Coordinates of C-alpha atoms and ligand atoms in Angstrom, one line a residue:
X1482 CA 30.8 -36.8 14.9
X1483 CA 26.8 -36.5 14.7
X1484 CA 25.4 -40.0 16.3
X1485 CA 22.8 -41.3 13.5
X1486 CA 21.7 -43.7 16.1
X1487 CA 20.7 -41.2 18.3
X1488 CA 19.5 -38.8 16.1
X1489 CA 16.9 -41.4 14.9
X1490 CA 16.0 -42.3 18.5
X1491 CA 15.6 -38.6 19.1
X1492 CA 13.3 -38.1 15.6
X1493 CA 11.1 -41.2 17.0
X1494 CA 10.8 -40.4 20.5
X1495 CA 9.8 -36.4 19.4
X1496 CA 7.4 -38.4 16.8
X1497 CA 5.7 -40.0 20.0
X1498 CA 5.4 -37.2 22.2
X1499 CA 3.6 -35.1 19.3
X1500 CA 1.5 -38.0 18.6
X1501 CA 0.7 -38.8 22.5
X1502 CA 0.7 -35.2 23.7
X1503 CA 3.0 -33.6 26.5
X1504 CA 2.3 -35.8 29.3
X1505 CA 4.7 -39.0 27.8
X1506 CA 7.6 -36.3 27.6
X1507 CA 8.2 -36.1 31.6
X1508 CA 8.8 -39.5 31.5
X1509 CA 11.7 -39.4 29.1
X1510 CA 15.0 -41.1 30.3
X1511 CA 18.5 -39.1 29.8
X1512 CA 18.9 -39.0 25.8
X1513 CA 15.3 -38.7 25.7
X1514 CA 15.5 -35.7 28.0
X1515 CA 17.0 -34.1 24.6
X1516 CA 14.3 -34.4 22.8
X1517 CA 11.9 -32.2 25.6
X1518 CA 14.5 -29.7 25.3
X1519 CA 14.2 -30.1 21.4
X1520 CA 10.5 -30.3 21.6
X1521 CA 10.9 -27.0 23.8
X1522 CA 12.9 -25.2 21.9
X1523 CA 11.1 -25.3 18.5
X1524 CA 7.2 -25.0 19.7
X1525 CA 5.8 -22.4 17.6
X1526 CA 6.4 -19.0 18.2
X1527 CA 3.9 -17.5 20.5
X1528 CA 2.9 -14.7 17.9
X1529 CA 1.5 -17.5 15.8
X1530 CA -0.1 -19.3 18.6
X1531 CA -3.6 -20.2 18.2
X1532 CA -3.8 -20.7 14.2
X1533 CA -2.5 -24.5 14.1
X1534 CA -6.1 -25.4 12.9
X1535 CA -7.1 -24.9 9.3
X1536 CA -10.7 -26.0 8.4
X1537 CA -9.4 -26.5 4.7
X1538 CA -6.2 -28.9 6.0
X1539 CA -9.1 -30.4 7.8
X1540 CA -11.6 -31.0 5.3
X1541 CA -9.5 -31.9 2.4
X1542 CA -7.9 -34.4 4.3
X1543 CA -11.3 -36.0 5.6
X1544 CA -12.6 -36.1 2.1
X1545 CA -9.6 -37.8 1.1
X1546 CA -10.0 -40.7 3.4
X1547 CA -13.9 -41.1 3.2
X1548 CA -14.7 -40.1 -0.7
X1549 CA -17.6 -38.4 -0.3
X1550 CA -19.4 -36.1 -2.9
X1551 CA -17.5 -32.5 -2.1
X1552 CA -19.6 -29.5 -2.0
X1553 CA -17.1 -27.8 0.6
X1554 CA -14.0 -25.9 -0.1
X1555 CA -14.9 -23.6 -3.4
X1556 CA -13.6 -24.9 -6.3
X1557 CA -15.1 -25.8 -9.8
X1558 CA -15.4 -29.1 -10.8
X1559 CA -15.7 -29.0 -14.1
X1560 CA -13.3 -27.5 -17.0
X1561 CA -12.1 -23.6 -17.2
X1562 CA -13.1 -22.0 -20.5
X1563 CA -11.9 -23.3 -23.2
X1564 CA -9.5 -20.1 -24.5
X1565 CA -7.9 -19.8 -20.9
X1566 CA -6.8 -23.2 -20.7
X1567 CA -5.5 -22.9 -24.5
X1568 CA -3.6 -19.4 -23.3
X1569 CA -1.7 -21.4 -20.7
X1570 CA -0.3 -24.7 -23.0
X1571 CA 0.2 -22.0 -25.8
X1572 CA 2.3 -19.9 -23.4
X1573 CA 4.3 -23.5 -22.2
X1574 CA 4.9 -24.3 -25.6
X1575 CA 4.8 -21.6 -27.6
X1576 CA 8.4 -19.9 -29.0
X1577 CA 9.2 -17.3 -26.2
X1578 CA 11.2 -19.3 -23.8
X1579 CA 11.4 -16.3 -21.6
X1580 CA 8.1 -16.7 -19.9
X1581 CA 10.0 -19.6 -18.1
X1582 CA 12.0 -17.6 -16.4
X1583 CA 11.6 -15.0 -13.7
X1584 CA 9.8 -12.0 -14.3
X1585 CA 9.6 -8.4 -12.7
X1586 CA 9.5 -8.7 -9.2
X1587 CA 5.9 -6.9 -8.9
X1588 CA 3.6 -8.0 -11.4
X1589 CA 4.7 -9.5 -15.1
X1590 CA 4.5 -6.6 -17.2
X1591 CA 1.9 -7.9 -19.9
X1592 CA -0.5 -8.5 -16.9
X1593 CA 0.0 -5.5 -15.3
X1594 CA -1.1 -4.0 -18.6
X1595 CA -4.1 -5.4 -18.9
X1596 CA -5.1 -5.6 -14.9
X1597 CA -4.7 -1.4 -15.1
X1598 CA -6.7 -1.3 -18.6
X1599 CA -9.8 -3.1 -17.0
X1600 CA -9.0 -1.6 -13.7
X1601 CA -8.9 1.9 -14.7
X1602 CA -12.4 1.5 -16.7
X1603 CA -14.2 0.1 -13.7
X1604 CA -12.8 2.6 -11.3
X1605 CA -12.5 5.6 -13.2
X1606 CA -9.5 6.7 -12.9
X1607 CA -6.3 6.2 -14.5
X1608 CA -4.2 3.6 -13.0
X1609 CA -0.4 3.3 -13.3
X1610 CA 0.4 -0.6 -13.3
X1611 CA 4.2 0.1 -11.9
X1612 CA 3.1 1.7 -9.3
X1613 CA -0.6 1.0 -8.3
X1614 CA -0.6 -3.1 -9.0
X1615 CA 1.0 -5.9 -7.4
X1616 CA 0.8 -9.2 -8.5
X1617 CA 0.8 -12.1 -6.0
X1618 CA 0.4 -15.9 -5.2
X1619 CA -3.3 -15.9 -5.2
X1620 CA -5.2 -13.5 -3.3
X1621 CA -4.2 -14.7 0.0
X1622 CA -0.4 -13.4 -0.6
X1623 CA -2.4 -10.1 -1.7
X1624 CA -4.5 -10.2 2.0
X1625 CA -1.0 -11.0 3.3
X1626 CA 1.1 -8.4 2.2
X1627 CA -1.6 -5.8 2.5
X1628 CA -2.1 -6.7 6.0
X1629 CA 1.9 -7.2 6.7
X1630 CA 2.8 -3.7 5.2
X1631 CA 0.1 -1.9 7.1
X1632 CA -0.5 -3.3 10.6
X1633 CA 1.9 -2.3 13.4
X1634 CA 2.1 -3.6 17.0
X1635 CA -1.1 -2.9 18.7
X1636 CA -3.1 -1.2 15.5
X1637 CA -7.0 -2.4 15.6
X1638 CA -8.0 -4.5 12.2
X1639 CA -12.0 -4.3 12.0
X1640 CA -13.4 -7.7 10.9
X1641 CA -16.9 -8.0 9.8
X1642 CA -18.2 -11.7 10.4
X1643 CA -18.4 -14.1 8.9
X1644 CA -15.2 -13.2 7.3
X1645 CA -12.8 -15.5 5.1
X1646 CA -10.7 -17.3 8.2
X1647 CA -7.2 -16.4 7.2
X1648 CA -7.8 -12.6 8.3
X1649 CA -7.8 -13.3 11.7
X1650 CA -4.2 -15.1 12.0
X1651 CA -2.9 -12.7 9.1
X1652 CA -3.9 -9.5 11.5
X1653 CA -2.4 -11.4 14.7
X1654 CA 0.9 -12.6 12.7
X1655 CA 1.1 -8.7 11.7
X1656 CA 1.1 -7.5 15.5
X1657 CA -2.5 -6.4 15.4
X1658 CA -6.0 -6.8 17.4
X1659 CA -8.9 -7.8 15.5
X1660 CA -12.2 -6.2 16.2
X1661 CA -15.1 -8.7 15.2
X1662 CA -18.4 -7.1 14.4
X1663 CA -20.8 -9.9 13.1
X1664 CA -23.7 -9.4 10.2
X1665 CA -26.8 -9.7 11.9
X1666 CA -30.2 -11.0 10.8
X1667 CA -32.9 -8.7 10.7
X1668 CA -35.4 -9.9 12.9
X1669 CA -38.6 -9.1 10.8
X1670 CA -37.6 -12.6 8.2
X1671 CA -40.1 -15.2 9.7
X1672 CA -42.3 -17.3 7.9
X1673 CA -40.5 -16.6 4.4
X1674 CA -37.1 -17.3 2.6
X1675 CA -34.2 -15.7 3.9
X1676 CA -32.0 -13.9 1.4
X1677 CA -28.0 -12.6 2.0
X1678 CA -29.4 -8.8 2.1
X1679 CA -31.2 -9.9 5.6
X1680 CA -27.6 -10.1 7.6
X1681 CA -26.6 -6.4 8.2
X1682 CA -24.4 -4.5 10.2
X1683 CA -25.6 -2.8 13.1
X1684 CA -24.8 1.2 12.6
X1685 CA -24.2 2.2 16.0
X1686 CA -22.1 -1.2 16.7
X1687 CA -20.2 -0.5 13.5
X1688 CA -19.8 3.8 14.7
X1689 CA -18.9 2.4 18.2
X1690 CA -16.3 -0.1 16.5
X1691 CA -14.0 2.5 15.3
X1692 CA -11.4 4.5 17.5
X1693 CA -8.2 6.1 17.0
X1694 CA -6.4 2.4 17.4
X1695 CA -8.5 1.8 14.2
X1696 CA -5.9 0.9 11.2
X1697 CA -7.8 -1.0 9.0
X1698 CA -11.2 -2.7 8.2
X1699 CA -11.3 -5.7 5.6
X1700 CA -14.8 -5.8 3.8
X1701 CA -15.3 -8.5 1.8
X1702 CA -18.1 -8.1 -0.7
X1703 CA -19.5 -10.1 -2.1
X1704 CA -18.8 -12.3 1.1
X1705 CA -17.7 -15.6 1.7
X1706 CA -19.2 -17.7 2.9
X1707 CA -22.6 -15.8 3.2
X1708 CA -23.0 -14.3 0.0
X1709 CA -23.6 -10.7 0.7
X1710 CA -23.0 -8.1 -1.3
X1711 CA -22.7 -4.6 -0.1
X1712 CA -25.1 -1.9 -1.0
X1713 CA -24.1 1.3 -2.1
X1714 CA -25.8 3.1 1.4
X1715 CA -23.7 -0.1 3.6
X1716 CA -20.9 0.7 2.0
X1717 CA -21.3 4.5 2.0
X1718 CA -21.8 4.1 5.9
X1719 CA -18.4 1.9 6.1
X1720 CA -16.3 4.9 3.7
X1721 CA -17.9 7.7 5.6
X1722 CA -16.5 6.2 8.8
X1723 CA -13.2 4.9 7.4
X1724 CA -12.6 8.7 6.6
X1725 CA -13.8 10.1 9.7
X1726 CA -10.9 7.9 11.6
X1727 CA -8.3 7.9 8.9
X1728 CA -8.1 4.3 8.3
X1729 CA -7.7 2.1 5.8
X1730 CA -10.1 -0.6 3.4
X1731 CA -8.8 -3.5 2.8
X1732 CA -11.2 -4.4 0.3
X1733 CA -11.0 -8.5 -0.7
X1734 CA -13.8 -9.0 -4.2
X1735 CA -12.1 -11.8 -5.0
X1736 CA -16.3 -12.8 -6.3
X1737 CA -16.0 -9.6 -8.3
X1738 CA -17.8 -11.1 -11.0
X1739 CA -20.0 -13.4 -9.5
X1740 CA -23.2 -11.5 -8.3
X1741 CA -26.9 -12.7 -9.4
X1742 CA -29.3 -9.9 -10.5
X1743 CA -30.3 -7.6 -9.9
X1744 CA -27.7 -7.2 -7.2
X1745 CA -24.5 -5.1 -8.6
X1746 CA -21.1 -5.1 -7.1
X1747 CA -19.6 -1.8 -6.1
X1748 CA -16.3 -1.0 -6.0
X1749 CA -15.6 0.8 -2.4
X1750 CA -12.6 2.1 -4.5
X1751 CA -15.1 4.2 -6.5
X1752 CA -17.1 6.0 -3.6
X1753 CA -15.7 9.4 -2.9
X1754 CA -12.2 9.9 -1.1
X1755 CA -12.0 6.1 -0.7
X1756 CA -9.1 5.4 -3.3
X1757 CA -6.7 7.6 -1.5
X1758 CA -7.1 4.8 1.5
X1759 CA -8.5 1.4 -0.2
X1760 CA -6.4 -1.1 -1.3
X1761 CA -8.7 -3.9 -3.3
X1762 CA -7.8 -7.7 -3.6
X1763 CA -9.0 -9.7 -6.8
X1764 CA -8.3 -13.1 -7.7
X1765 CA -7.3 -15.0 -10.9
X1766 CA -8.8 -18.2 -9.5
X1767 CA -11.8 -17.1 -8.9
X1768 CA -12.1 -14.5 -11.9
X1769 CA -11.7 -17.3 -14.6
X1770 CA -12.5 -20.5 -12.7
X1771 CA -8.8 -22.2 -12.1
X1772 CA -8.2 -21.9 -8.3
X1773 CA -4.9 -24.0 -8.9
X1774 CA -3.1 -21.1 -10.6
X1775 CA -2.9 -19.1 -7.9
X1776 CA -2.7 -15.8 -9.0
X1777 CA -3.3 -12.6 -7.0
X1778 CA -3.4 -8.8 -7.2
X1779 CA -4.1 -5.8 -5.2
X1780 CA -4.3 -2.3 -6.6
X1781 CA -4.6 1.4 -4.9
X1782 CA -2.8 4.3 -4.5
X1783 CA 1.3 4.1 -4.9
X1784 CA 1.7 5.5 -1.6
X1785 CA -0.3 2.8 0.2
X1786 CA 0.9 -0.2 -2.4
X1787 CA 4.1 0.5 -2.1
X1788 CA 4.4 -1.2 2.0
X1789 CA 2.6 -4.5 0.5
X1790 CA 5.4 -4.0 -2.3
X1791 CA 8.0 -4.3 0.4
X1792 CA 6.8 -7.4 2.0
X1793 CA 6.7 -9.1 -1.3
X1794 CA 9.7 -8.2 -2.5
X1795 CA 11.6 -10.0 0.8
X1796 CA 9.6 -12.9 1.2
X1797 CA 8.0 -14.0 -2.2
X1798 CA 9.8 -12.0 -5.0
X1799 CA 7.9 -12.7 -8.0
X1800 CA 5.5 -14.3 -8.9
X1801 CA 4.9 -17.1 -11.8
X1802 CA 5.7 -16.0 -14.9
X1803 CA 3.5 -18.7 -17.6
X1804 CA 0.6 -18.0 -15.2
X1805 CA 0.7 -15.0 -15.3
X1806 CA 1.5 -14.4 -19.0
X1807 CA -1.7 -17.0 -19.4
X1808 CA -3.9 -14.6 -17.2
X1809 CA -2.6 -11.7 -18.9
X1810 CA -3.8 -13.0 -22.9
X1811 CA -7.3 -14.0 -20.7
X1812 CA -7.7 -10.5 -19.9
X1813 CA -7.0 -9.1 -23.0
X1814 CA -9.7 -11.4 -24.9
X1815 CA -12.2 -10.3 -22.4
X1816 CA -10.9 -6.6 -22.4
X1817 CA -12.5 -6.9 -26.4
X1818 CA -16.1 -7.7 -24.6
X1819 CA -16.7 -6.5 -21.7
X1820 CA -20.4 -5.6 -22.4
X1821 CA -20.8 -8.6 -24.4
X1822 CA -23.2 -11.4 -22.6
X1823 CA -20.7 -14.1 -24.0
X1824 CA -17.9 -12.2 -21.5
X1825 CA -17.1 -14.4 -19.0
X1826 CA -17.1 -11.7 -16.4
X1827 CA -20.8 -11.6 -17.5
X1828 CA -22.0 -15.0 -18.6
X1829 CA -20.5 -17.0 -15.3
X1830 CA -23.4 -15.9 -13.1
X1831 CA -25.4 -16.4 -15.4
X1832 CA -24.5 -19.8 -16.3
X1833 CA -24.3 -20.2 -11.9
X1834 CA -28.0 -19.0 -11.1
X1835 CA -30.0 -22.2 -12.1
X1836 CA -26.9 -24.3 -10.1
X1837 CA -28.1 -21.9 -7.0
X1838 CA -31.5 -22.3 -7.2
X1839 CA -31.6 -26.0 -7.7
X1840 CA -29.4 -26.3 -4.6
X1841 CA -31.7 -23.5 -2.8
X1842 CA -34.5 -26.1 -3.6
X1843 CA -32.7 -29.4 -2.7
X1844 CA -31.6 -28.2 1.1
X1845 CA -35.1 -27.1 1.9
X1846 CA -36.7 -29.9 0.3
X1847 CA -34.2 -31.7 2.3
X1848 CA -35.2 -30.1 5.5
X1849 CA -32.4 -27.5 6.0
X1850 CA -33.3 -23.2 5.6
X1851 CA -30.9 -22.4 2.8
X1852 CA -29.9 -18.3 3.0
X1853 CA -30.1 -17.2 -0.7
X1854 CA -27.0 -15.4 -1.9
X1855 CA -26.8 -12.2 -4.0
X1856 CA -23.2 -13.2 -4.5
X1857 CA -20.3 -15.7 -4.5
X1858 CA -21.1 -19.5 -5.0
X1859 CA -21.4 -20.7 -1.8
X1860 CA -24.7 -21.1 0.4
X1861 CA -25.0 -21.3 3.5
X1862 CA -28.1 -23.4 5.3
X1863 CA -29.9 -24.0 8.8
X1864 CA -29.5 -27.6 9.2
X1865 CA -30.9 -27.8 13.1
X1866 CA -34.2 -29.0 11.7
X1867 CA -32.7 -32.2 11.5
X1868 CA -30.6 -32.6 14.6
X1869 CA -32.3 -35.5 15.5
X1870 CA -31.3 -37.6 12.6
X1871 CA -27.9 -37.3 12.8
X1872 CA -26.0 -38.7 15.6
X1873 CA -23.5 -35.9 17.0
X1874 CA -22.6 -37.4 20.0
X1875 CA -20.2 -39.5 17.7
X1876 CA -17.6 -36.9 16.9
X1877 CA -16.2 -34.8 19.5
X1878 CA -15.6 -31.7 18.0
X1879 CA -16.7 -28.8 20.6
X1880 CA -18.7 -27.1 17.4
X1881 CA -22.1 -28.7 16.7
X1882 CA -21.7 -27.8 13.1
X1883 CA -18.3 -29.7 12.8
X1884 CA -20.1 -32.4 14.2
X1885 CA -23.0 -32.2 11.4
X1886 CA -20.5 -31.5 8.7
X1887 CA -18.1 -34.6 9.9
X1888 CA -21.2 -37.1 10.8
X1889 CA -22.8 -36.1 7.1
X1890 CA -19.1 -36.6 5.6
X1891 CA -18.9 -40.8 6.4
X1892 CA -22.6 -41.3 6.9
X1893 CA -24.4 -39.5 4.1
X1894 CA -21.7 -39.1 1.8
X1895 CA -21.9 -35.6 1.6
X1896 CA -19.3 -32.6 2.5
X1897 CA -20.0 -29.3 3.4
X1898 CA -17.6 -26.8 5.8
X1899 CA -19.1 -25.9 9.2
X1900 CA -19.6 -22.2 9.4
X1901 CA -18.2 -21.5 12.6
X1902 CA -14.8 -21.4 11.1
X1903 CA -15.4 -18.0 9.8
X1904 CA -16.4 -16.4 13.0
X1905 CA -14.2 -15.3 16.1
X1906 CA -14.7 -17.5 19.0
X1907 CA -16.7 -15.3 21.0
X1908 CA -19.1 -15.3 18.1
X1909 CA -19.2 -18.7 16.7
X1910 CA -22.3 -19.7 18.5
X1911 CA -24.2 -17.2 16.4
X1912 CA -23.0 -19.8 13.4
X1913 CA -23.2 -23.2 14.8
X1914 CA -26.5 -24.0 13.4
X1915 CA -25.5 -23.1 9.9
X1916 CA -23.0 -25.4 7.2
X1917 CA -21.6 -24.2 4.0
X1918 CA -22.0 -25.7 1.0
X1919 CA -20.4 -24.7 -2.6
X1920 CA -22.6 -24.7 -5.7
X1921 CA -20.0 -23.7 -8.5
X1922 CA -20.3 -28.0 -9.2
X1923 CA -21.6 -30.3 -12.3
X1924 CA -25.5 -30.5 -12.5
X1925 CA -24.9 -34.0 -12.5
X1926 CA -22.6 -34.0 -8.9
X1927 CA -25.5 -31.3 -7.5
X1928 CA -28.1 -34.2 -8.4
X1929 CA -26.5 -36.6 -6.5
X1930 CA -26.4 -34.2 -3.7
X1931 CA -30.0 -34.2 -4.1
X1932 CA -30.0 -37.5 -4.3
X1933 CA -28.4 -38.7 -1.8
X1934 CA -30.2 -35.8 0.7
X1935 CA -33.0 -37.5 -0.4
X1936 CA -32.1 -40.9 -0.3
X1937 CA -31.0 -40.4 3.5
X1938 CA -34.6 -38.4 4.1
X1939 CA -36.3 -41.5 3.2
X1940 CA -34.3 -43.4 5.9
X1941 CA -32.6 -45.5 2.3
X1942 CA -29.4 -44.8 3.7
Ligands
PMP1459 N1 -10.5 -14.2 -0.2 C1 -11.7 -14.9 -0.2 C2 -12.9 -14.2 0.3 C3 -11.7 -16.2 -0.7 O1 -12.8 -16.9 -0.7 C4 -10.5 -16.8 -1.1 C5 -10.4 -18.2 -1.5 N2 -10.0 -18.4 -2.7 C6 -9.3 -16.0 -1.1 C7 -9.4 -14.7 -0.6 C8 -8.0 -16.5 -1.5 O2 -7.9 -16.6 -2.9 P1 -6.7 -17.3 -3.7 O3 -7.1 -18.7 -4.0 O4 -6.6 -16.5 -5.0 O5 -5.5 -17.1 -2.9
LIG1460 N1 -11.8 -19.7 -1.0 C1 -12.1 -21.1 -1.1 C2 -13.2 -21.5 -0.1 O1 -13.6 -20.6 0.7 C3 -10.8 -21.9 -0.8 C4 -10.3 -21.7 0.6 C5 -9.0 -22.5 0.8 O2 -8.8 -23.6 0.2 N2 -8.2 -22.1 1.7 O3 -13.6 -22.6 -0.1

């Protein structure tokens, strides 16, 4: 018979040894000696070792307990458009109780539909939505999948830095050895604004990157959290290479749509020979502005689609079926307009580029040395020109920008993420004078960012 008693001794004892650390454990009397075997027995598997930390666990949680105004993890903060939201509670209550249910394992077939319909346009090439498109949960179960069905024990995974964090862990779960090669900035950018295009990739560091362990590179363009996007020669540089070593693009333009002029996204897809070995990554969250739904898809070539098709099918199945029946009627309005300015694929940078100049203005004004994006809504800033009004020695973080971020958080009021997080640690000192903050926010919650910038500038706060 199980023994509650000691089952509930065992629960609190293992509760106190996580919360103390290890050392209380090797003082454990007999039935305590249980719980180090329990606490031994189910540590985390070594192949996921080293990804306990999330910066997003992190900072959500911190701006829960201290309130402040949240310009760090990328969401909006104000309503989707209108018809989206209407597609989704028409969908939920509308007569076809089917879209309740489950739906085909690898992409609903209404979205499917439409994602090879715009797809096929921006591509230029026919694309076959049962066998070139997968639907997921968001695009990190895309990255997931992708990088699950294509990285084997010991393949190389090229990185480019600053890269979206989860790649890293997602390549190690996989088996695989990240190779970091970080943007750099150009040197000759003294003495004026600096601008996204001003981080670049090193050619020869890039060439001497690749080898015959080379699987995979993930691009992201345009980048997050720096902005970037891609030219067609960087890009070219990146295919002609990929080709040269037979490997594969992971290509994640989940900001597809979200590039200021006159900067143009480019499809890696598109360049010559590269759809035989891309597989690109988009992102209903960020396409339409309602992060909470969740929705994911990666398209390329059946032959290549068909390993992320696998993972999916065994761990996730399908995906959800009103969401993505709701996406599916967005797409189709949008399908009608796509060179239309009232398109939101069209009109949401539009309606973003006064948001990123006023914060451009608001962190220099402030101090800080914003780096103007060409994409994304995020910006990332210098902030060591005011080191010495913030007190860092109070957090103990080993980052100097998690101790900004954290010290700004319950002293200033404001959140941003520290940039570091999107590096590899050998290269993380090349970020820790620089903070992320997202603009895709209110005017009136980016004026009391400016506000309270200033406010604290003044010495009011
Ligand atoms: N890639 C990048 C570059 C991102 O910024 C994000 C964050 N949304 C994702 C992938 C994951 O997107 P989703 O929320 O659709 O899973
Ligand atoms: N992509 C978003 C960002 O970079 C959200 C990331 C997340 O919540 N994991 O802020």
């Amino acid at each position: 018979m199980i023994n509650t008693k000691s089952l509930t001794e065992c629960a609190l004892q293992l509760h106190k040894s996580i919360k103390f650390g290890k050392s209380c454990v090797r003082n454990l009397s007999v039935s305590q000696t249980k719980m180090s075997d329990i606490e031994k027995k189910f540590v985390l598997p070594k192949r996921f070792e080293g990804s306990e930390k999330s910066v997003w666990n992190e900072y959500i949680q911190l701006s829960l307990e201290y309130k402040p105004l949240n310009l760090g993890q990328g969401f909006p903060d104000f309503p989707p458009p209108k018809y989206v939201t209407d597609a989704l509670s028409q969908v939920a209550t509308g007569d076809n109780c089917m879209v309740h249910q489950y739906t085909r394992g690898f992409g609903h077939p209404r979205l499917i539909a439409a994602l090879a319909k715009l797809y096929s346009k921006l591509i230029g090439r026919d694309i076959d939505p049962q066998t070139e498109i997968l639907t997921t949960l968001g695009a990190y179960e895309a990255l997931f999948s992708t990088i699950s069905g294509h990285v084997d024990y010991g393949d190389e995974v090229i990185i480019i830095e600053p890269f979206f964090d989860c790649y890293e862990p997602m390549v190690k779960y996989a088996g695989g050895v990240p190779r970091f090669i970080p943007l750099r900035l150009k040197e000759e950018v003294s003495g004026r604004s600096i601008s996204s295009a001003d981080y670049i990739l090193d050619k020869d560091d890039l060439e001497r990157t690749f080898n015959c362990k080379t699987k995979a590179i993930i691009l992201n363009t345009p980048n997050n959290p720096l902005g970037k996007v891609f030219t067609e020669e960087e890009l070219s540089h990146i295919a002609d290479l990929c080709k040269k070593w037979n490997v594969l693009c992971i290509s994640d333009e989940v900001y597809e749509w979200i590039v200021y002029k006159p900067h143009k996204h480019i499809r890696i897809a598109t360049l010559p020979g590269m759809w035989e070995r891309t597989i690109t990554i988009g992102s209903a969250g960020k396409t339409f502005s309602v992060t909470g739904w969740k929705l994911g898809w990666a398209y390329g070539p059946a032959n290549l689609l068909v390993n992320l098709q696998i993972i999916h099918q065994n761990s996730v199945y399908t995906g959800v079926t009103p969401i993505q029946e709701a996406t599916a009627i967005a797409f189709e309005k949008e399908l009608t307009r796509l060179n239309d300015d009232e398109c939101y694929f069209n009109s949401i940078s539009v309606e973003l580029e006064p948001k990123k100049n006023y914060i451009a203005n608001f962190l220099q004004e402030a101090g800080m040395k914003p780096v103007i994006p060409e994409g994304g809504y995020f910006m990332i800033a210098d902030w060591s020109p005011l080191e010495s009004k913030v007190d860092l020695n109070s957090e103990k973080d080993k980052y100097r920008d998690y101790r900004f971020t954290k010290w700004m958080t319950k002293n200033v009021g404001l959140q941003a993420i520290p940039s570091t997080a999107f590096y590899s640690v050998p290269h993380k000192p090349l970020a820790e004078n620089y903070v992320r903050y997202c603009f895709i926010k209110k005017d009136e919650n980016l004026k009391q960012a400016a506000e309270l910038l200033r406010k604290w500038k003044n010495g009011q706060k």
